[in-house]
Structures are given as structure tokens and as C-alpha cells.
PDB file of C-alpha atoms in Angstrom:
ATOM      1  CA  UNK A   1       8.399  -2.303  -5.937  1.00 50.00           C
ATOM      2  CA  UNK A   2       5.326  -4.090  -7.340  1.00 57.00           C
ATOM      3  CA  UNK A   3       3.524  -0.745  -7.696  1.00 55.00           C
ATOM      4  CA  UNK A   4       6.413   0.706  -9.688  1.00 53.00           C
ATOM      5  CA  UNK A   5       6.584  -2.397 -11.907  1.00 55.00           C
ATOM      6  CA  UNK A   6       2.850  -2.137 -12.628  1.00 54.00           C
ATOM      7  CA  UNK A   7       3.174   1.549 -13.463  1.00 50.00           C
ATOM      8  CA  UNK A   8       6.097   0.967 -15.854  1.00 52.00           C
ATOM      9  CA  UNK A   9       4.173  -1.821 -17.601  1.00 55.00           C
ATOM     10  CA  UNK A  10       1.194   0.481 -18.180  1.00 52.00           C
ATOM     11  CA  UNK A  11       3.494   3.322 -19.203  1.00 48.00           C
ATOM     12  CA  UNK A  12       5.344   1.222 -21.793  1.00 50.00           C
ATOM     13  CA  UNK A  13       2.103  -0.248 -23.115  1.00 51.00           C
ATOM     14  CA  UNK A  14       0.667   3.219 -23.617  1.00 47.00           C
ATOM     15  CA  UNK A  15       3.667   4.292 -25.666  1.00 45.00           C
ATOM     16  CA  UNK A  16       2.802   1.641 -28.281  1.00 44.00           C
ATOM     17  CA  UNK A  17      -0.809   2.762 -28.723  1.00 43.00           C
ATOM     18  CA  UNK A  18      -1.588   3.706 -32.316  1.00 40.00           C
ATOM     19  CA  UNK A  19      -4.844   5.370 -33.347  1.00 40.00           C
ATOM     20  CA  UNK A  20      -6.293   6.864 -36.511  1.00 41.00           C
ATOM     21  CA  UNK A  21      -7.437  10.128 -34.896  1.00 45.00           C
ATOM     22  CA  UNK A  22      -4.522  12.581 -34.736  1.00 49.00           C
ATOM     23  CA  UNK A  23      -6.571  15.708 -34.119  1.00 52.00           C
ATOM     24  CA  UNK A  24      -4.757  18.219 -31.924  1.00 64.00           C
ATOM     25  CA  UNK A  25      -6.567  19.063 -28.696  1.00 82.00           C
ATOM     26  CA  UNK A  26      -7.319  22.652 -27.709  1.00 88.00           C
ATOM     27  CA  UNK A  27      -5.281  24.543 -25.147  1.00 92.00           C
ATOM     28  CA  UNK A  28      -7.283  25.148 -21.964  1.00 94.00           C
ATOM     29  CA  UNK A  29      -7.232  25.818 -18.236  1.00 96.00           C
ATOM     30  CA  UNK A  30      -7.949  22.942 -15.866  1.00 96.00           C
ATOM     31  CA  UNK A  31      -8.674  22.022 -12.244  1.00 96.00           C
ATOM     32  CA  UNK A  32      -7.925  18.594 -10.910  1.00 95.00           C
ATOM     33  CA  UNK A  33      -7.447  16.257  -7.977  1.00 96.00           C
ATOM     34  CA  UNK A  34      -4.737  13.622  -7.446  1.00 96.00           C
ATOM     35  CA  UNK A  35      -4.665  10.629  -5.115  1.00 95.00           C
ATOM     36  CA  UNK A  36      -1.035  10.026  -4.103  1.00 95.00           C
ATOM     37  CA  UNK A  37       0.497   6.822  -2.783  1.00 94.00           C
ATOM     38  CA  UNK A  38       3.741   8.105  -1.231  1.00 93.00           C
ATOM     39  CA  UNK A  39       6.507   5.555  -0.569  1.00 93.00           C
ATOM     40  CA  UNK A  40       9.309   6.700   1.754  1.00 91.00           C
ATOM     41  CA  UNK A  41      12.739   5.156   2.320  1.00 90.00           C
ATOM     42  CA  UNK A  42      15.462   6.514   4.577  1.00 88.00           C
ATOM     43  CA  UNK A  43      18.972   5.868   5.763  1.00 85.00           C
ATOM     44  CA  UNK A  44      19.274   4.273   9.173  1.00 84.00           C
ATOM     45  CA  UNK A  45      19.693   6.477  12.222  1.00 80.00           C
ATOM     46  CA  UNK A  46      22.074   5.190  14.909  1.00 80.00           C
ATOM     47  CA  UNK A  47      20.665   5.347  18.415  1.00 76.00           C
ATOM     48  CA  UNK A  48      21.710   3.918  21.768  1.00 74.00           C
ATOM     49  CA  UNK A  49      19.871   3.661  25.076  1.00 69.00           C
ATOM     50  CA  UNK A  50      20.041   1.956  28.417  1.00 68.00           C
ATOM     51  CA  UNK A  51      16.843   0.511  29.779  1.00 63.00           C
ATOM     52  CA  UNK A  52      15.635  -2.511  31.719  1.00 64.00           C
ATOM     53  CA  UNK A  53      19.235  -3.514  32.546  1.00 65.00           C
ATOM     54  CA  UNK A  54      20.088  -3.610  28.849  1.00 67.00           C
ATOM     55  CA  UNK A  55      22.524  -1.501  26.841  1.00 74.00           C
ATOM     56  CA  UNK A  56      21.230  -1.524  23.287  1.00 74.00           C
ATOM     57  CA  UNK A  57      22.404  -0.045  19.969  1.00 80.00           C
ATOM     58  CA  UNK A  58      19.787   0.308  17.246  1.00 83.00           C
ATOM     59  CA  UNK A  59      19.697   1.558  13.641  1.00 84.00           C
ATOM     60  CA  UNK A  60      16.033   2.053  12.693  1.00 86.00           C
ATOM     61  CA  UNK A  61      15.250   3.073   9.116  1.00 85.00           C
ATOM     62  CA  UNK A  62      12.034   3.842   7.265  1.00 88.00           C
ATOM     63  CA  UNK A  63      10.518   1.715   4.507  1.00 88.00           C
ATOM     64  CA  UNK A  64       6.842   2.626   4.586  1.00 91.00           C
ATOM     65  CA  UNK A  65       4.046   4.322   2.632  1.00 92.00           C
ATOM     66  CA  UNK A  66       0.961   6.439   3.160  1.00 93.00           C
ATOM     67  CA  UNK A  67      -1.731   8.119   1.056  1.00 94.00           C
ATOM     68  CA  UNK A  68      -2.821  11.750   0.680  1.00 93.00           C
ATOM     69  CA  UNK A  69      -4.488  13.827  -2.027  1.00 93.00           C
ATOM     70  CA  UNK A  70      -3.837  17.156  -3.728  1.00 95.00           C
ATOM     71  CA  UNK A  71      -5.716  19.789  -5.695  1.00 96.00           C
ATOM     72  CA  UNK A  72      -4.261  21.478  -8.766  1.00 96.00           C
ATOM     73  CA  UNK A  73      -4.935  24.366 -11.110  1.00 97.00           C
ATOM     74  CA  UNK A  74      -3.080  25.053 -14.338  1.00 96.00           C
ATOM     75  CA  UNK A  75      -3.017  25.588 -18.068  1.00 96.00           C
ATOM     76  CA  UNK A  76      -2.332  23.066 -20.808  1.00 96.00           C
ATOM     77  CA  UNK A  77      -0.819  24.673 -23.894  1.00 96.00           C
ATOM     78  CA  UNK A  78      -0.582  22.740 -27.164  1.00 95.00           C
ATOM     79  CA  UNK A  79       2.206  24.082 -29.367  1.00 94.00           C
ATOM     80  CA  UNK A  80       0.632  24.921 -32.782  1.00 92.00           C
ATOM     81  CA  UNK A  81       1.370  22.571 -35.690  1.00 88.00           C
ATOM     82  CA  UNK A  82       3.247  20.121 -33.449  1.00 91.00           C
ATOM     83  CA  UNK A  83       2.345  17.189 -31.215  1.00 92.00           C
ATOM     84  CA  UNK A  84       3.936  18.765 -28.134  1.00 95.00           C
ATOM     85  CA  UNK A  85       2.383  20.512 -25.159  1.00 96.00           C
ATOM     86  CA  UNK A  86       3.487  22.363 -22.016  1.00 97.00           C
ATOM     87  CA  UNK A  87       1.462  22.112 -18.796  1.00 96.00           C
ATOM     88  CA  UNK A  88       2.332  24.360 -15.821  1.00 97.00           C
ATOM     89  CA  UNK A  89       0.254  24.046 -12.660  1.00 96.00           C
ATOM     90  CA  UNK A  90       0.132  24.966  -8.995  1.00 96.00           C
ATOM     91  CA  UNK A  91      -0.871  22.395  -6.358  1.00 96.00           C
ATOM     92  CA  UNK A  92      -1.824  22.151  -2.734  1.00 95.00           C
ATOM     93  CA  UNK A  93      -1.652  18.903  -0.747  1.00 93.00           C
ATOM     94  CA  UNK A  94      -4.041  17.802   1.984  1.00 90.00           C
ATOM     95  CA  UNK A  95      -3.323  15.196   4.634  1.00 85.00           C
ATOM     96  CA  UNK A  96      -0.288  14.323   6.739  1.00 86.00           C
ATOM     97  CA  UNK A  97       1.872  11.395   5.699  1.00 90.00           C
ATOM     98  CA  UNK A  98       2.874   9.259   8.654  1.00 90.00           C
ATOM     99  CA  UNK A  99       5.625   6.716   8.020  1.00 90.00           C
ATOM    100  CA  UNK A 100       7.799   4.826  10.457  1.00 87.00           C
ATOM    101  CA  UNK A 101      10.608   2.336  10.785  1.00 88.00           C
ATOM    102  CA  UNK A 102      11.923   0.170  13.590  1.00 86.00           C
ATOM    103  CA  UNK A 103      14.778  -2.033  14.683  1.00 85.00           C
ATOM    104  CA  UNK A 104      14.523  -4.516  17.525  1.00 84.00           C
ATOM    105  CA  UNK A 105      16.082  -7.289  19.561  1.00 84.00           C
ATOM    106  CA  UNK A 106      14.340 -10.262  21.167  1.00 87.00           C
ATOM    107  CA  UNK A 107      15.546 -12.646  23.887  1.00 86.00           C
ATOM    108  CA  UNK A 108      13.848 -15.782  25.158  1.00 90.00           C
ATOM    109  CA  UNK A 109      14.614 -17.571  28.430  1.00 91.00           C
ATOM    110  CA  UNK A 110      13.108 -20.482  30.351  1.00 89.00           C
ATOM    111  CA  UNK A 111      12.542 -24.205  30.025  1.00 89.00           C
ATOM    112  CA  UNK A 112       9.571 -26.189  28.774  1.00 88.00           C
ATOM    113  CA  UNK A 113       6.730 -25.481  29.170  1.00 90.00           C
ATOM    114  CA  UNK A 114       7.175 -21.907  30.450  1.00 93.00           C
ATOM    115  CA  UNK A 115       9.202 -19.313  28.531  1.00 94.00           C
ATOM    116  CA  UNK A 116       9.712 -15.589  28.980  1.00 93.00           C
ATOM    117  CA  UNK A 117      10.261 -13.406  25.924  1.00 92.00           C
ATOM    118  CA  UNK A 118      11.599  -9.847  26.093  1.00 88.00           C
ATOM    119  CA  UNK A 119      11.531  -7.380  23.178  1.00 88.00           C
ATOM    120  CA  UNK A 120      13.471  -4.109  22.938  1.00 85.00           C
ATOM    121  CA  UNK A 121      12.569  -1.922  19.952  1.00 86.00           C
ATOM    122  CA  UNK A 122      13.629   1.502  18.729  1.00 86.00           C
ATOM    123  CA  UNK A 123      11.226   3.366  16.436  1.00 87.00           C
ATOM    124  CA  UNK A 124      11.894   6.221  14.008  1.00 87.00           C
ATOM    125  CA  UNK A 125       8.704   8.090  13.055  1.00 88.00           C
ATOM    126  CA  UNK A 126       8.526  10.733  10.337  1.00 88.00           C
ATOM    127  CA  UNK A 127       5.502  12.935   9.782  1.00 90.00           C
ATOM    128  CA  UNK A 128       5.563  14.718   6.408  1.00 89.00           C
ATOM    129  CA  UNK A 129       3.087  17.432   5.467  1.00 89.00           C
ATOM    130  CA  UNK A 130       3.391  18.537   1.812  1.00 87.00           C
ATOM    131  CA  UNK A 131       1.700  21.876   1.235  1.00 90.00           C
ATOM    132  CA  UNK A 132       2.015  24.101  -1.836  1.00 94.00           C
ATOM    133  CA  UNK A 133       3.892  23.203  -5.009  1.00 95.00           C
ATOM    134  CA  UNK A 134       4.526  24.153  -8.617  1.00 96.00           C
ATOM    135  CA  UNK A 135       5.480  21.943 -11.566  1.00 96.00           C
ATOM    136  CA  UNK A 136       5.802  22.047 -15.321  1.00 97.00           C
ATOM    137  CA  UNK A 137       5.194  19.040 -17.568  1.00 96.00           C
ATOM    138  CA  UNK A 138       6.472  18.683 -21.128  1.00 97.00           C
ATOM    139  CA  UNK A 139       4.405  16.254 -23.140  1.00 95.00           C
ATOM    140  CA  UNK A 140       3.981  14.481 -26.443  1.00 95.00           C
ATOM    141  CA  UNK A 141       0.576  13.813 -28.001  1.00 94.00           C
ATOM    142  CA  UNK A 142       0.436  10.328 -29.516  1.00 93.00           C
ATOM    143  CA  UNK A 143      -3.139  11.038 -30.613  1.00 92.00           C
ATOM    144  CA  UNK A 144      -6.060  13.056 -29.271  1.00 88.00           C
ATOM    145  CA  UNK A 145      -6.664  10.524 -26.493  1.00 92.00           C
ATOM    146  CA  UNK A 146      -3.201   9.342 -25.449  1.00 95.00           C
ATOM    147  CA  UNK A 147      -0.272  11.454 -24.242  1.00 96.00           C
ATOM    148  CA  UNK A 148       3.048  10.992 -22.460  1.00 97.00           C
ATOM    149  CA  UNK A 149       4.931  13.547 -20.388  1.00 97.00           C
ATOM    150  CA  UNK A 150       7.945  14.272 -18.199  1.00 97.00           C
ATOM    151  CA  UNK A 151       7.937  16.987 -15.571  1.00 96.00           C
ATOM    152  CA  UNK A 152       9.968  18.927 -13.036  1.00 96.00           C
ATOM    153  CA  UNK A 153       8.787  20.969 -10.093  1.00 95.00           C
ATOM    154  CA  UNK A 154       9.177  22.115  -6.526  1.00 94.00           C
ATOM    155  CA  UNK A 155       7.150  21.400  -3.417  1.00 93.00           C
ATOM    156  CA  UNK A 156       7.242  22.702   0.127  1.00 93.00           C
ATOM    157  CA  UNK A 157       7.128  20.045   2.855  1.00 91.00           C
ATOM    158  CA  UNK A 158       6.877  20.407   6.625  1.00 91.00           C
ATOM    159  CA  UNK A 159       8.311  17.480   8.528  1.00 88.00           C
ATOM    160  CA  UNK A 160       8.794  16.230  12.075  1.00 88.00           C
ATOM    161  CA  UNK A 161      10.969  13.289  13.053  1.00 87.00           C
ATOM    162  CA  UNK A 162      10.954  11.537  16.425  1.00 87.00           C
ATOM    163  CA  UNK A 163      12.418   8.526  18.179  1.00 85.00           C
ATOM    164  CA  UNK A 164      10.920   6.384  20.921  1.00 85.00           C
ATOM    165  CA  UNK A 165      11.649   2.995  22.453  1.00 85.00           C
ATOM    166  CA  UNK A 166       9.419   0.170  23.589  1.00 86.00           C
ATOM    167  CA  UNK A 167       9.932  -2.729  25.959  1.00 87.00           C
ATOM    168  CA  UNK A 168       7.647  -5.735  26.194  1.00 90.00           C
ATOM    169  CA  UNK A 169       7.930  -8.739  28.491  1.00 91.00           C
ATOM    170  CA  UNK A 170       5.638 -11.685  27.812  1.00 93.00           C
ATOM    171  CA  UNK A 171       5.275 -15.074  29.456  1.00 93.00           C
ATOM    172  CA  UNK A 172       4.167 -18.059  27.390  1.00 91.00           C
ATOM    173  CA  UNK A 173       3.102 -21.508  28.522  1.00 91.00           C
ATOM    174  CA  UNK A 174       3.339 -23.983  25.663  1.00 88.00           C
ATOM    175  CA  UNK A 175       1.576 -26.736  27.600  1.00 88.00           C
ATOM    176  CA  UNK A 176      -1.578 -24.663  28.031  1.00 89.00           C
ATOM    177  CA  UNK A 177      -1.030 -22.505  24.936  1.00 88.00           C
ATOM    178  CA  UNK A 178      -1.497 -19.290  26.911  1.00 91.00           C
ATOM    179  CA  UNK A 179       0.340 -15.973  26.851  1.00 89.00           C
ATOM    180  CA  UNK A 180       0.421 -13.180  29.416  1.00 91.00           C
ATOM    181  CA  UNK A 181       1.935  -9.722  29.007  1.00 91.00           C
ATOM    182  CA  UNK A 182       3.876  -8.909  32.165  1.00 90.00           C
ATOM    183  CA  UNK A 183       5.166  -5.489  31.144  1.00 88.00           C
ATOM    184  CA  UNK A 184       4.639  -3.190  28.161  1.00 89.00           C
ATOM    185  CA  UNK A 185       6.233   0.267  28.244  1.00 85.00           C
ATOM    186  CA  UNK A 186       7.113   3.172  25.957  1.00 85.00           C
ATOM    187  CA  UNK A 187      10.070   5.291  27.064  1.00 78.00           C
ATOM    188  CA  UNK A 188      12.846   7.673  25.952  1.00 76.00           C
ATOM    189  CA  UNK A 189      10.649   9.694  23.560  1.00 77.00           C
ATOM    190  CA  UNK A 190      12.602  12.438  21.789  1.00 80.00           C
ATOM    191  CA  UNK A 191      12.021  14.805  18.882  1.00 80.00           C
ATOM    192  CA  UNK A 192      15.031  14.844  16.568  1.00 78.00           C
ATOM    193  CA  UNK A 193      13.935  17.301  13.879  1.00 80.00           C
ATOM    194  CA  UNK A 194      11.158  19.701  12.952  1.00 84.00           C
ATOM    195  CA  UNK A 195      11.465  22.015   9.955  1.00 85.00           C
ATOM    196  CA  UNK A 196      10.277  22.938   6.456  1.00 88.00           C
ATOM    197  CA  UNK A 197      12.072  22.217   3.216  1.00 88.00           C
ATOM    198  CA  UNK A 198      11.693  22.718  -0.544  1.00 92.00           C
ATOM    199  CA  UNK A 199      12.079  19.498  -2.545  1.00 93.00           C
ATOM    200  CA  UNK A 200      12.394  19.138  -6.329  1.00 95.00           C
ATOM    201  CA  UNK A 201      10.487  16.140  -7.711  1.00 95.00           C
ATOM    202  CA  UNK A 202      11.003  14.713 -11.206  1.00 96.00           C
ATOM    203  CA  UNK A 203       8.008  12.981 -12.798  1.00 96.00           C
ATOM    204  CA  UNK A 204       6.927  10.856 -15.758  1.00 96.00           C
ATOM    205  CA  UNK A 205       3.409   9.853 -16.693  1.00 96.00           C
ATOM    206  CA  UNK A 206       0.624   8.908 -19.048  1.00 97.00           C
ATOM    207  CA  UNK A 207      -2.529  10.941 -19.814  1.00 96.00           C
ATOM    208  CA  UNK A 208      -5.807   9.727 -21.258  1.00 96.00           C
ATOM    209  CA  UNK A 209      -8.166  12.419 -22.613  1.00 94.00           C
ATOM    210  CA  UNK A 210     -11.912  11.866 -22.776  1.00 92.00           C
ATOM    211  CA  UNK A 211     -14.256  14.718 -23.714  1.00 89.00           C
ATOM    212  CA  UNK A 212     -13.628  17.512 -21.162  1.00 92.00           C
ATOM    213  CA  UNK A 213     -11.844  15.170 -18.758  1.00 94.00           C
ATOM    214  CA  UNK A 214      -8.207  14.168 -18.516  1.00 95.00           C
ATOM    215  CA  UNK A 215      -6.958  11.171 -16.474  1.00 96.00           C
ATOM    216  CA  UNK A 216      -3.362  10.971 -15.352  1.00 95.00           C
ATOM    217  CA  UNK A 217      -1.254   8.034 -14.144  1.00 96.00           C
ATOM    218  CA  UNK A 218       2.117   9.321 -12.972  1.00 96.00           C
ATOM    219  CA  UNK A 219       5.254   8.555 -10.996  1.00 96.00           C
ATOM    220  CA  UNK A 220       7.523  11.096  -9.308  1.00 96.00           C
ATOM    221  CA  UNK A 221      10.736  10.917  -7.310  1.00 96.00           C
ATOM    222  CA  UNK A 222      12.503  13.329  -4.976  1.00 94.00           C
ATOM    223  CA  UNK A 223      15.055  13.100  -2.186  1.00 91.00           C
ATOM    224  CA  UNK A 224      15.839  15.486   0.634  1.00 87.00           C
ATOM    225  CA  UNK A 225      17.955  15.712   3.757  1.00 85.00           C
ATOM    226  CA  UNK A 226      16.634  15.636   7.336  1.00 79.00           C
ATOM    227  CA  UNK A 227      19.441  16.452   9.774  1.00 76.00           C
ATOM    228  CA  UNK A 228      21.952  14.366   7.820  1.00 78.00           C
ATOM    229  CA  UNK A 229      19.514  11.583   6.888  1.00 80.00           C
ATOM    230  CA  UNK A 230      18.753  10.963   3.217  1.00 88.00           C
ATOM    231  CA  UNK A 231      14.971  10.646   2.695  1.00 89.00           C
ATOM    232  CA  UNK A 232      13.749   9.198  -0.632  1.00 92.00           C
ATOM    233  CA  UNK A 233      10.200  10.046  -1.705  1.00 92.00           C
ATOM    234  CA  UNK A 234       8.629   7.965  -4.508  1.00 94.00           C
ATOM    235  CA  UNK A 235       5.029   8.815  -5.394  1.00 95.00           C
ATOM    236  CA  UNK A 236       2.541   6.938  -7.548  1.00 95.00           C
ATOM    237  CA  UNK A 237      -0.435   9.137  -8.398  1.00 95.00           C
ATOM    238  CA  UNK A 238      -3.817   8.760 -10.068  1.00 96.00           C
ATOM    239  CA  UNK A 239      -5.372  12.055 -11.110  1.00 95.00           C
ATOM    240  CA  UNK A 240      -8.415  13.492 -12.848  1.00 96.00           C
ATOM    241  CA  UNK A 241      -8.685  16.967 -14.426  1.00 95.00           C
ATOM    242  CA  UNK A 242     -11.575  18.960 -15.800  1.00 95.00           C
ATOM    243  CA  UNK A 243     -10.595  21.066 -18.812  1.00 93.00           C
ATOM    244  CA  UNK A 244     -12.470  24.343 -19.373  1.00 92.00           C
TER     245      UNK A 244
END
């Protein structure tokens, strides 16, 4: 949430920038690279298991983030005698995004100074691999250096979701301030989904032009379904383009 607040502050500040130079930039092709901070939220997934004499019901959900980067190629077209531009591009992402969520229960037994703590946890892991994509941005040129845009697009993502459970038993002696792990196991591993999907992100952003370079601070949002689970994908990106 702090990242989104920072982005909106910069975005709103940029919209108030006033400059004397209103020269229209030239239309041109470009190549660029983006660094993406991808934040993923999901619904909870209900799961039950029996292990270590315990019947447990869990509802793990994802609230996590990871970073990847993407390459892009496109064309930026400035509409003659206006301050508007259109910027289509194709992209390809590199790097898998690994996000996870968990839900757990702890119990403690014993009397001073020796206590035994047991933890049962259920984990929901999601591995997302964005690959190719296409988007179109529609922008407004405040001046030759500062621009704002909104965009729509599509992106192919490969994903794999899995569940696994962990059990940990630990003994603690408060008198001697020592801990000892008695048992630590991973069990009931299962793959719940593996597929590809097209998602449709919506984006907003700010562009700063400097000589033959263009720097982009943007935010995009998309949601998609994984076997009945709603996955929300919020991405904060920092990009650089070379115009030629």
C-alpha cells in the first residue's frame, strides 16, 4: 500500500508541472526495459488435512510480492498539431514470480520451565511466469519533458499453484533459555493447478523525456481466475526507453 501511495503522490505532482517549452516531440520507434514490482493478492483456499493426530481446517491466501523485468519494442506516435500521442508496444517478460501465503495454528503445553510448542501450517504457493504481451498507451504531453498516459493491453501468463503442509514440534526451557526442535516435517504436497491464461491489465503512468531517452513510472492492475480463485495482480514499474 505504501508503494501505491508513493506512486500516486509522484503522479499527482507531475500533473501540476508547468514549463515554458511546449515543443512537440518527434514520433519514433523505441526499445526499452522495465523493472516490475508485482504485488499479488488472492482469495483464500479452503483446505483440510489430518496429520499428527490433528484434524485441521485451513484457509491460506496470498499477500506477497516479487520482482521481474521485461523488454519492450514499440512506436510512439505524436498526433500532429495536438498534445496527444499513441504508443503501441510488444513486450516479453523474464523471470518467474514466486509468491506464497499461509495459515497456521499453534498450541503450547507444559509447565514452567519446560514447554512444548507445536505448529501446523498450510501453505499456498503460486508461481507466475508472464511471457509475451501487447499494450497500447494513450498519452497527453504537458510539455516536451513531461507526459501522462493511460493504457490497456493483454499479457500471457503461465502459472502453477500448489499446496503443502508443515508440522514443527519444539521444546523450550525458559530457565536455561534454550530451544530444541524435536520434529520438523513437510507433508501432503499437492499441485492444484497448472495452466496458461491471457490477462488484460489497465495502466496509468508518468513519462519523463530527456534527449533520446524516456523514463517511465507506471502502475498497472489486472485480475484473473485460477480454478475458482480470484488473483489480483498490481504492478509498479520503473522503465527506460531509447528512442531512435
